[in-house]
XYZ file of C-alpha atoms in Angstrom:
673
model
C -7.227 3.463 48.308
C -7.325 0.714 45.665
C -4.652 -0.406 43.208
C -5.005 -0.828 39.466
C -7.737 1.713 38.750
C -7.158 2.107 35.007
C -10.040 0.548 33.012
C -9.322 -1.677 30.010
C -11.389 -3.165 27.217
C -12.886 -6.563 28.066
C -11.742 -9.943 26.760
C -12.619 -13.486 27.817
C -12.367 -17.165 27.057
C -15.766 -18.707 26.246
C -15.722 -20.787 29.433
C -12.711 -22.874 30.551
C -9.351 -21.185 30.969
C -5.953 -22.329 29.656
C -3.629 -24.421 31.760
C -0.792 -22.696 33.565
C -0.484 -18.994 34.336
C -1.121 -15.914 32.209
C 1.703 -13.661 31.110
C 2.316 -10.462 33.096
C -0.426 -7.937 32.428
C -2.863 -10.564 31.154
C -5.967 -11.524 33.119
C -7.747 -14.755 32.214
C -11.522 -14.523 32.532
C -14.404 -16.809 31.673
C -17.299 -15.246 29.799
C -19.646 -17.584 31.646
C -18.765 -15.840 34.918
C -19.508 -12.331 33.558
C -22.568 -10.374 34.615
C -23.244 -6.668 34.082
C -23.889 -6.271 37.805
C -20.489 -7.776 38.612
C -18.524 -5.780 36.023
C -16.546 -3.163 38.001
C -15.659 -1.233 34.833
C -19.065 -1.258 33.161
C -19.415 2.535 33.393
C -16.139 2.934 31.480
C -16.838 0.180 28.948
C -20.413 0.991 27.975
C -21.025 3.165 24.910
C -23.521 6.001 25.198
C -24.207 7.223 21.652
C -27.108 5.485 19.858
C -26.691 4.271 16.282
C -27.573 7.262 14.085
C -29.697 6.864 10.954
C -27.843 7.723 7.761
C -28.716 8.778 4.258
C -26.869 8.523 0.947
C -26.299 11.741 -0.993
C -25.538 11.751 -4.701
C -21.853 10.726 -4.772
C -19.145 13.023 -6.152
C -17.428 10.161 -7.974
C -19.184 9.062 -11.181
C -18.419 5.367 -10.568
C -19.384 5.268 -6.874
C -22.616 3.354 -6.297
C -25.183 3.768 -3.591
C -27.121 0.523 -3.909
C -24.534 -2.200 -4.504
C -21.273 -3.143 -2.765
C -20.717 -2.032 0.824
C -17.576 -2.139 2.959
C -16.692 -3.927 6.179
C -13.358 -3.525 7.979
C -11.580 -5.759 10.486
C -9.347 -3.495 12.584
C -6.931 -4.257 15.407
C -6.734 -1.036 17.397
C -4.258 -2.383 19.937
C -3.331 -5.423 22.002
C -5.963 -7.772 23.373
C -4.780 -7.327 26.964
C -4.163 -3.870 28.360
C -6.079 -1.926 25.707
C -7.371 1.276 27.333
C -11.144 1.443 27.649
C -11.282 5.238 27.594
C -8.549 6.655 25.380
C -4.972 7.315 26.453
C -2.229 9.932 26.651
C -0.770 9.513 23.161
C -1.647 10.872 19.740
C -0.210 7.749 18.079
C -3.530 6.014 17.523
C -5.531 4.625 14.600
C -8.077 7.439 14.635
C -10.329 6.236 11.836
C -12.367 9.075 10.337
C -13.624 7.721 6.986
C -16.825 6.321 8.452
C -18.805 7.519 5.416
C -17.664 4.496 3.384
C -18.148 1.833 6.061
C -21.171 -0.319 6.795
C -19.662 -2.394 9.609
C -16.471 -2.385 11.673
C -15.111 -5.416 13.517
C -13.023 -4.879 16.666
C -10.474 -7.506 15.695
C -8.038 -9.375 17.928
C -7.730 -12.246 20.358
C -5.117 -14.885 21.109
C -4.855 -18.251 22.840
C -2.648 -16.720 25.535
C -4.904 -13.772 26.386
C -8.526 -14.299 25.426
C -10.729 -15.190 22.472
C -13.806 -13.000 22.935
C -13.213 -9.241 22.546
C -15.651 -6.431 23.287
C -14.980 -3.095 21.540
C -14.149 -0.069 23.651
C -16.748 2.632 24.258
C -14.939 5.531 22.479
C -14.808 3.510 19.254
C -18.481 2.573 19.442
C -19.531 6.138 20.256
C -17.610 7.523 17.256
C -18.948 4.862 14.905
C -22.535 5.270 16.078
C -22.367 9.036 15.650
C -21.634 8.268 11.985
C -24.199 5.484 11.618
C -21.697 2.576 11.531
C -22.241 -0.698 13.397
C -19.406 -2.126 15.509
C -19.031 -5.851 16.193
C -17.022 -7.650 18.831
C -14.921 -10.673 17.899
C -15.138 -14.357 18.763
C -11.845 -15.853 17.541
C -11.105 -19.569 17.798
C -7.510 -19.645 16.486
C -5.839 -22.315 14.357
C -4.091 -25.083 16.260
C -0.749 -23.719 15.029
C -1.505 -20.514 16.973
C -2.543 -22.236 20.183
C -6.109 -23.102 19.254
C -7.786 -25.842 21.261
C -10.986 -27.569 20.186
C -12.287 -27.451 23.763
C -12.873 -23.706 23.293
C -15.044 -24.418 20.258
C -16.971 -26.947 22.335
C -17.254 -24.395 25.151
C -18.681 -21.860 22.721
C -21.392 -24.167 21.403
C -22.220 -25.959 24.673
C -25.883 -26.594 25.479
C -27.522 -26.812 28.869
C -30.074 -29.394 30.006
C -32.872 -27.414 28.337
C -31.050 -27.291 24.999
C -30.188 -23.591 25.337
C -26.835 -22.091 24.364
C -25.607 -20.233 27.461
C -22.564 -18.654 25.777
C -24.787 -17.239 23.027
C -26.963 -15.609 25.676
C -23.872 -14.220 27.422
C -22.607 -12.742 24.158
C -25.921 -11.042 23.499
C -25.937 -9.750 27.088
C -22.446 -8.253 26.723
C -23.387 -6.470 23.482
C -26.526 -5.037 25.084
C -24.761 -3.924 28.272
C -21.797 -2.407 26.426
C -23.918 -0.861 23.686
C -22.334 -2.345 20.552
C -23.991 -4.087 17.638
C -23.210 -7.805 17.494
C -20.457 -10.345 16.914
C -18.010 -11.481 14.256
C -17.548 -15.239 14.733
C -14.365 -16.826 13.357
C -13.960 -20.543 14.104
C -10.559 -21.660 12.754
C -9.661 -24.467 15.171
C -9.460 -27.688 13.169
C -10.221 -31.233 14.277
C -13.986 -31.262 14.684
C -16.667 -33.398 13.084
C -20.045 -32.876 11.466
C -21.845 -33.073 14.819
C -19.751 -30.184 16.159
C -20.448 -28.232 12.970
C -24.166 -28.800 13.418
C -23.983 -27.465 16.973
C -22.035 -24.432 15.706
C -24.841 -23.730 13.256
C -27.439 -24.047 16.009
C -25.318 -21.774 18.200
C -25.321 -19.071 15.501
C -29.093 -19.254 15.242
C -29.378 -19.009 19.031
C -27.059 -15.988 19.044
C -29.182 -14.267 16.405
C -32.332 -15.071 18.350
C -30.871 -13.759 21.619
C -29.938 -10.472 19.951
C -32.941 -10.027 17.669
C -34.888 -7.737 19.986
C -31.882 -5.376 20.055
C -31.069 -5.619 16.324
C -27.718 -7.293 16.978
C -25.833 -8.529 13.920
C -23.950 -11.825 13.521
C -21.221 -12.079 10.873
C -19.681 -15.479 10.129
C -16.170 -15.992 8.765
C -15.611 -18.594 6.052
C -13.410 -21.192 7.796
C -15.327 -24.041 9.452
C -17.128 -26.346 7.009
C -20.173 -28.548 7.541
C -17.799 -31.511 7.924
C -16.436 -29.960 11.117
C -13.035 -29.414 9.562
C -11.516 -26.003 8.893
C -11.491 -25.726 5.115
C -11.450 -22.156 3.824
C -13.591 -22.049 0.702
C -13.111 -18.548 -0.691
C -16.767 -18.480 -1.605
C -20.267 -19.476 -0.583
C -20.942 -23.109 -1.464
C -22.337 -26.410 -0.208
C -19.596 -26.763 2.408
C -20.360 -23.516 4.268
C -23.766 -22.212 3.207
C -25.504 -23.726 6.225
C -23.667 -21.261 8.484
C -25.307 -18.473 6.486
C -28.671 -19.877 5.390
C -30.130 -23.336 5.821
C -33.498 -24.936 5.168
C -34.981 -23.197 8.187
C -33.858 -19.749 7.052
C -31.264 -17.225 8.137
C -28.411 -18.475 10.322
C -26.073 -15.456 10.234
C -26.621 -11.922 8.975
C -23.389 -11.435 7.037
C -20.777 -13.789 5.619
C -17.074 -12.890 5.322
C -15.616 -14.793 2.355
C -12.057 -15.981 2.949
C -9.220 -14.353 0.996
C -8.837 -17.392 -1.292
C -11.654 -16.172 -3.558
C -11.366 -16.017 -7.328
C -13.473 -14.379 -10.014
C -15.354 -17.662 -10.472
C -15.993 -18.323 -6.781
C -17.271 -14.774 -6.238
C -19.570 -14.968 -9.251
C -20.864 -18.328 -8.037
C -21.317 -16.963 -4.515
C -23.337 -14.007 -5.762
C -25.509 -16.272 -7.887
C -26.069 -18.599 -4.939
C -27.062 -15.697 -2.681
C -29.545 -14.556 -5.328
C -30.906 -18.087 -5.621
C -31.529 -18.558 -1.882
C -33.134 -15.141 -1.547
C -30.289 -13.368 0.251
C -28.710 -10.028 -0.620
C -25.445 -10.710 -2.452
C -24.014 -7.560 -0.856
C -24.246 -9.215 2.559
C -21.225 -11.238 1.418
C -17.892 -9.585 2.246
C -15.015 -10.677 -0.042
C -11.874 -10.480 2.067
C -9.125 -8.091 0.908
C -6.007 -8.423 3.072
C -4.232 -5.035 3.211
C -2.294 -5.647 6.430
C 1.101 -5.991 4.738
C 0.960 -3.780 1.638
C -1.944 -1.368 1.990
C -2.700 0.416 -1.280
C 0.003 -1.639 -3.027
C -1.954 -4.840 -2.380
C -2.665 -6.555 -5.714
C -6.428 -7.110 -5.927
C -8.434 -8.373 -8.939
C -10.932 -5.557 -8.528
C -12.849 -6.330 -11.722
C -13.866 -9.681 -10.216
C -15.246 -7.918 -7.154
C -16.372 -4.361 -7.944
C -16.132 -3.958 -11.731
C -16.136 -0.464 -13.173
C -18.895 -1.409 -15.584
C -21.695 -3.797 -14.820
C -23.074 -4.776 -11.473
C -20.840 -5.130 -8.424
C -20.456 -8.819 -7.631
C -20.372 -8.804 -3.795
C -19.207 -6.415 -1.064
C -15.663 -5.640 0.152
C -14.206 -6.887 3.442
C -11.015 -4.984 4.310
C -8.668 -6.834 6.653
C -6.441 -4.565 8.760
C -6.703 -1.131 7.079
C -4.816 0.265 10.089
C -1.796 -0.422 7.862
C -2.099 3.283 7.055
C -0.695 3.969 10.529
C 1.362 0.866 11.173
C 3.611 1.122 8.093
C 4.711 4.693 8.815
C 8.052 5.726 10.256
C 6.588 9.112 11.150
C 3.403 8.263 13.041
C 2.450 11.823 13.869
C -1.259 12.612 13.431
C -0.669 14.641 10.266
C 1.378 11.904 8.587
C -1.181 9.276 9.563
C -4.158 11.197 8.171
C -2.310 11.924 4.930
C -1.794 8.197 4.425
C -5.291 7.297 5.604
C -6.901 9.845 3.277
C -5.013 8.375 0.354
C -6.134 4.850 1.256
C -9.831 5.750 1.437
C -10.017 8.501 -1.195
C -7.296 7.633 -3.728
C -4.022 9.144 -4.858
C -5.637 12.377 -6.062
C -6.986 13.025 -2.535
C -10.196 14.274 -4.185
C -13.108 11.867 -4.682
C -14.652 14.123 -7.333
C -11.497 14.236 -9.458
C -9.921 10.780 -9.209
C -8.044 10.733 -12.503
C -7.318 14.323 -13.436
C -5.825 15.599 -10.196
C -2.048 15.111 -9.892
C -0.637 12.873 -7.248
C 0.430 15.090 -4.320
C 3.759 13.338 -3.882
C 5.445 11.583 -0.954
C 5.277 14.581 1.354
C 1.499 14.334 1.349
C 1.282 10.560 1.717
C 4.368 8.878 3.189
C 5.010 5.348 1.997
C 5.529 3.502 -1.275
C 5.458 5.222 -4.639
C 1.994 6.377 -5.668
C -0.228 4.261 -7.845
C -2.253 5.433 -10.809
C -5.305 7.477 -9.913
C -7.154 6.043 -12.885
C -10.326 3.981 -12.454
C -8.887 0.589 -13.478
C -5.228 0.617 -12.451
C -3.706 0.074 -9.018
C -5.542 0.699 -5.802
C -9.305 1.088 -6.101
C -10.055 3.389 -3.201
C -13.406 3.012 -1.436
C -14.455 6.522 -2.526
C -14.255 5.356 -6.143
C -16.458 2.326 -5.469
C -19.161 3.117 -2.919
C -21.206 6.227 -2.197
C -20.449 8.119 0.983
C -23.138 8.365 3.638
C -23.930 10.999 6.242
C -25.907 11.426 9.470
C -26.172 15.234 9.409
C -29.942 15.484 9.153
C -31.064 17.611 12.104
C -30.305 20.921 13.768
C -28.370 21.867 15.769
C -25.178 20.564 14.170
C -21.544 21.521 14.678
C -18.114 20.314 13.628
C -14.769 21.552 14.963
C -12.809 19.214 12.622
C -11.606 17.216 15.609
C -10.343 13.748 14.629
C -10.373 12.199 18.099
C -6.652 12.593 18.795
C -4.131 15.393 18.927
C -0.922 16.847 20.253
C -2.774 19.309 22.499
C -6.356 20.130 23.459
C -7.688 23.516 22.405
C -10.683 25.374 23.759
C -11.829 28.581 22.006
C -8.455 28.768 20.266
C -6.397 28.504 23.463
C -4.351 25.525 24.634
C -6.265 23.950 27.522
C -3.871 20.978 27.803
C -0.429 20.562 26.257
C -0.471 16.764 26.485
C -0.998 14.375 23.534
C -4.253 12.419 23.715
C -6.661 10.120 21.920
C -10.339 9.456 22.544
C -12.476 8.578 19.541
C -15.682 9.354 21.417
C -14.730 13.049 21.229
C -14.333 12.910 17.444
C -16.572 15.184 15.367
C -18.792 14.184 12.478
C -16.313 15.124 9.781
C -17.128 15.717 6.108
C -17.476 12.346 4.422
C -16.068 13.329 1.035
C -12.551 14.593 1.646
C -11.727 16.773 -0.072
C -13.835 17.890 -3.048
C -12.137 21.039 -4.377
C -13.230 23.088 -7.397
C -11.054 25.804 -8.888
C -9.933 26.828 -12.364
C -6.379 27.401 -11.181
C -3.867 25.391 -9.132
C -5.506 23.229 -6.484
C -4.459 24.124 -2.930
C -3.753 21.420 -0.353
C -6.649 20.717 2.011
C -5.757 18.856 5.205
C -6.771 18.191 8.775
C -3.986 20.002 10.584
C -2.721 19.564 14.162
C -0.533 22.633 14.582
C -3.465 24.702 15.829
C -7.188 24.362 16.435
C -10.239 26.187 17.691
C -11.552 23.210 19.625
C -10.237 19.685 20.171
C -6.984 18.677 18.524
C -7.177 19.736 14.881
C -8.633 22.126 12.333
C -9.098 22.344 8.572
C -6.212 24.012 6.748
C -6.309 25.231 3.125
C -2.901 26.215 1.802
C -1.558 26.997 -1.654
C -1.192 29.706 -4.269
C -4.473 29.589 -6.191
C -5.041 31.976 -9.069
C -8.837 31.682 -8.949
C -11.584 31.197 -6.379
C -11.423 27.889 -4.528
C -14.515 25.960 -3.422
C -14.027 23.343 -0.707
C -16.966 20.980 -0.165
C -17.777 20.222 3.456
C -20.653 18.175 4.872
C -23.431 16.497 2.917
C -26.612 17.247 4.866
C -30.413 16.950 4.983
C -31.189 19.988 7.104
C -34.544 21.783 7.244
C -33.943 25.521 6.830
C -36.097 28.195 8.437
C -36.112 31.977 8.758
C -34.105 31.658 11.967
C -31.442 29.242 10.665
C -27.906 30.505 11.189
C -24.569 29.075 10.091
C -21.401 30.171 11.850
C -17.816 29.731 10.699
C -14.891 30.199 13.086
C -11.863 30.907 10.900
C -8.694 32.864 10.429
C -6.055 33.738 7.865
C -2.618 32.363 8.736
C 0.554 34.456 8.972
C 2.251 34.857 5.612
C -0.965 34.596 3.655
C -2.482 37.291 1.533
C -6.000 38.523 2.347
C -8.785 35.931 2.018
C -12.468 36.563 1.394
C -14.793 33.769 2.556
C -18.250 32.838 1.268
C -20.603 30.177 2.585
C -22.215 27.806 0.116
C -25.520 26.066 0.872
C -26.888 23.518 -1.570
C -30.699 23.543 -1.807
C -30.803 20.682 -4.291
C -28.609 17.743 -5.129
C -26.567 17.197 -8.288
C -28.438 15.683 -11.198
C -26.146 12.627 -11.326
C -23.075 11.116 -9.634
C -19.959 13.072 -10.475
C -21.830 16.289 -11.214
C -20.887 19.358 -9.139
C -23.015 20.303 -6.140
C -25.130 23.395 -7.021
C -24.387 25.746 -4.126
C -26.152 28.996 -3.371
C -23.623 31.547 -2.110
C -25.130 33.256 0.873
C -22.742 36.031 1.900
C -19.097 36.932 2.136
C -16.804 37.760 5.006
C -13.213 38.926 5.237
C -11.121 36.476 7.254
C -9.161 37.945 10.134
C -5.380 37.796 9.895
C -3.571 36.591 12.999
C -6.659 35.829 15.063
C -9.825 33.749 15.065
C -13.081 35.392 14.093
C -16.669 34.174 13.886
C -18.650 34.909 10.725
C -22.411 34.509 11.024
C -24.517 33.751 7.935
C -28.299 34.028 8.204
C -30.278 31.750 5.889
C -33.680 33.451 6.084
C -33.726 33.725 2.290
C -33.662 29.927 2.037
C -36.485 29.333 4.539
C -38.703 26.373 3.788
C -36.063 24.576 1.756
C -33.716 21.708 2.605
C -29.982 22.199 2.944
C -28.219 19.398 1.060
C -24.669 20.452 1.800
C -22.225 23.117 2.937
C -19.111 24.508 1.278
C -16.775 27.462 1.586
C -15.463 29.535 -1.284
C -12.155 31.307 -0.762
C -10.915 34.223 -2.827
C -7.258 35.011 -2.248
C -5.066 37.894 -3.286
C -5.778 39.405 -6.689
C -3.456 37.904 -9.286
C -2.534 34.968 -7.063
C -0.101 34.683 -4.187
C 0.133 32.636 -1.000
C -3.134 31.628 0.631
C -3.263 29.928 4.017
C -6.641 29.769 5.720
C -7.822 27.761 8.704
C -11.385 26.704 9.534
C -11.803 25.967 13.223
C -15.514 25.215 13.445
C -18.806 25.162 11.571
C -22.130 25.363 13.403
C -25.709 25.413 12.131
C -28.709 26.034 14.363
C -32.104 27.675 14.580
C -32.037 30.948 16.447
C -30.340 30.204 19.739
C -27.473 28.284 21.274
C -28.852 26.432 24.282
C -26.596 25.326 27.138
C -26.990 21.868 28.648
C -28.010 21.386 32.255
C -25.518 20.467 34.963
C -24.666 16.812 35.540
C -25.558 15.212 38.844
C -23.244 14.889 41.805
C -19.570 14.365 40.937
C -18.015 11.713 43.183
C -14.556 10.262 43.796
C -15.276 6.518 43.739
C -11.739 5.241 44.303
C -8.179 6.489 44.533
C -4.699 4.993 44.656
C -1.231 6.392 45.305
C 1.564 5.488 42.941
C 5.180 4.842 43.818
C 6.266 7.939 41.902
C 4.298 10.321 44.095
C 1.307 10.502 41.795
C -2.303 9.647 42.538
C -4.981 8.161 40.286
C -8.711 8.594 40.752
C -11.978 7.200 39.496
C -14.717 9.808 39.159
C -18.386 9.351 38.336
C -21.484 11.525 38.059
C -25.145 11.377 37.094
C -26.210 12.218 33.569
C -27.367 15.740 32.888
C -31.023 15.912 31.827
C -31.671 16.641 28.169
C -29.415 16.175 25.137
C -25.662 15.981 25.809
C -22.915 15.433 23.260
C -20.242 14.534 25.809
C -18.790 15.552 29.187
C -15.536 17.407 29.809
C -13.451 17.309 32.968
C -11.115 19.981 34.279
C -8.907 20.395 37.274
C -9.249 23.735 39.023
C -5.776 25.029 39.902
C -4.728 27.043 42.909
C -4.531 30.272 40.889
C -8.102 29.794 39.672
C -7.073 28.497 36.247
C -8.477 25.312 34.768
C -6.593 22.431 33.121
C -8.399 20.122 30.712
C -8.170 16.489 31.830
C -10.260 14.791 29.173
C -13.750 13.995 28.042
C -16.110 11.085 27.609
C -19.601 10.342 26.388
C -20.228 8.251 29.495
C -20.510 9.114 33.178
C -17.227 7.831 34.608
C -13.648 8.961 34.150
C -10.203 7.749 35.205
C -7.623 10.404 36.121
C -4.031 9.070 36.069
C -0.756 10.665 37.166
C -2.194 13.354 39.425
C 0.312 15.590 41.218
C -0.288 18.051 44.010
C -0.460 21.666 42.826
C 1.861 23.525 45.142
C 0.613 23.321 48.729
C -3.061 22.870 47.949
C -4.980 21.000 50.650
C -7.259 19.292 48.139
C -7.440 18.758 44.383
C -10.605 20.208 42.855
C -12.324 18.741 39.807
C -15.200 19.915 37.632
C -17.346 18.103 35.082
C -19.575 19.885 32.572
C -22.044 18.636 30.005
C -21.276 19.817 26.456
C -24.019 20.248 23.875
C -24.085 19.624 20.150
C -22.919 23.210 19.516
C -20.080 22.785 22.048
C -21.749 25.045 24.573
C -20.839 23.920 28.087
C -23.296 23.933 30.961
C -22.724 24.638 34.655
C -20.228 22.457 36.501
C -20.525 19.806 39.130
C -17.529 19.974 41.467
C -15.728 17.642 43.874
C -12.649 17.983 46.134
C -10.138 15.245 46.852
C -8.012 15.952 49.945
C -4.310 15.258 49.895
């Protein structure tokens, strides 16, 4: 047996370590000593999902723009030390789902007492890549007031006898081995000189060169100036341009403008980017929402004006405020707040001004702002066009957000334990939620009280007096005579009868803000009190492209309560293939805890062919199966294992799960007690 089997996300110092001893739970490591071959947790830390290509549908908001400002976000998902590498047994997690509005996400953190170089965890990268979003690790050289030491800056930019930058090559090697997309470099330790600044610029170029073959991105934060002093400029100018573009060309790929920007400095920055031949929307203007979220005062007209060209792009700092500010941090309360942050107070990107604010029950926190286009919070959905990766069959979504209070399988509870693992998150609809009805608008939410698969489902609840259309995914799907769409759904207790129709768009709206022109394929009566699967055949649309899905609900005649749950949507051509079995399942290590529990490390070989993720179960003495968790990789840590009665050995199974959530045959292993 071995102790300490739980895997954690990686963090390092560039080279030399601090003096003294680390705090309990902190491990000091030098990046220069890291190698992929010597990384005992590489199988847990490496992402598996490739970066998906994305497309931009016609946006539902008339002011959202597809070709101008983009959005970056700096997010601290947890502590630097002790952050789980493979999810954990709590639903209290920043389960970001609004990937449709993001271009880049930075795994933010680091401290002088723990480590300054942070690699993002695999579940985060897998979820982001499934939605076409790049994820960057962080290099943070803190201010002196926060323990910063100039020796770490010198370590970062050190050169060997051949003039190479060994730390730059290590950083590129980590990103390649772990499967993420580059580095956010933030040098805020003051006290340097122009020679150190020149080496920092050369280091950035070396980092870009080392990652070029793998399309790694380097984003530079506006702090260090060409004088070597930390002097935040709040814009692109003579004192910092050389970290972005110099006479020899590109130095970094993106530039995060410090929060001190003004209307003038942003306008000047955009003009300078134009003048040097760089895309002005590669400049992120920092918007610090850590303390006040949607109540943050921002001069939006200086950044993303409602009329005229956007000036530069938006860099959100710490949008996980939507979770952190809550007293009730249950998944439902978190997603209500998060939806409001990204979509706006109306909770409908197609109706930002006309829809009433849903009130504090729907979004806990400060009093709501105006939903109008110029007042208060300017939600991302009102600024940028959403993007999607749903462009090939088969495709399925069980409306799973990557965390939950239980795990459901085919509508039954397979585990009653809270959990989070972003790598298991579905590709959710990007525009949440576009609702069309001539009567009262029902509430549309991701709900955690019940699910078909995963931890959540889509719940529509209200008392509409007319048909209700709920927009789902924007797609680019080729339709054939054998294309089938399935909905798994049910009518909730207390609801009147609900008729369900499937909408398929075979063309896009004529302009932003125009309704999606759906073709209504068929209707189905939703079962009351139990899940049912409705199958819609699209043979009549063969040869066309599906640009989006929707459901239309017709409740009781004359109105009345409507409560309807959508557990899954699946689209495929003709058949639902099962994945092959993974290779041999092995117990690699085990350790006994002082409380009578045991922890294990399991690994297996990848199943041949396409696999969405793997799921692990424990086979119980009565023949039942208990869900333990899932991962996109090929290694899994099982904590807190207890003997089941008098069993002589614990039995585990791993199965590959396909895009349609069909599970293949199991690989099995026994661990004797």
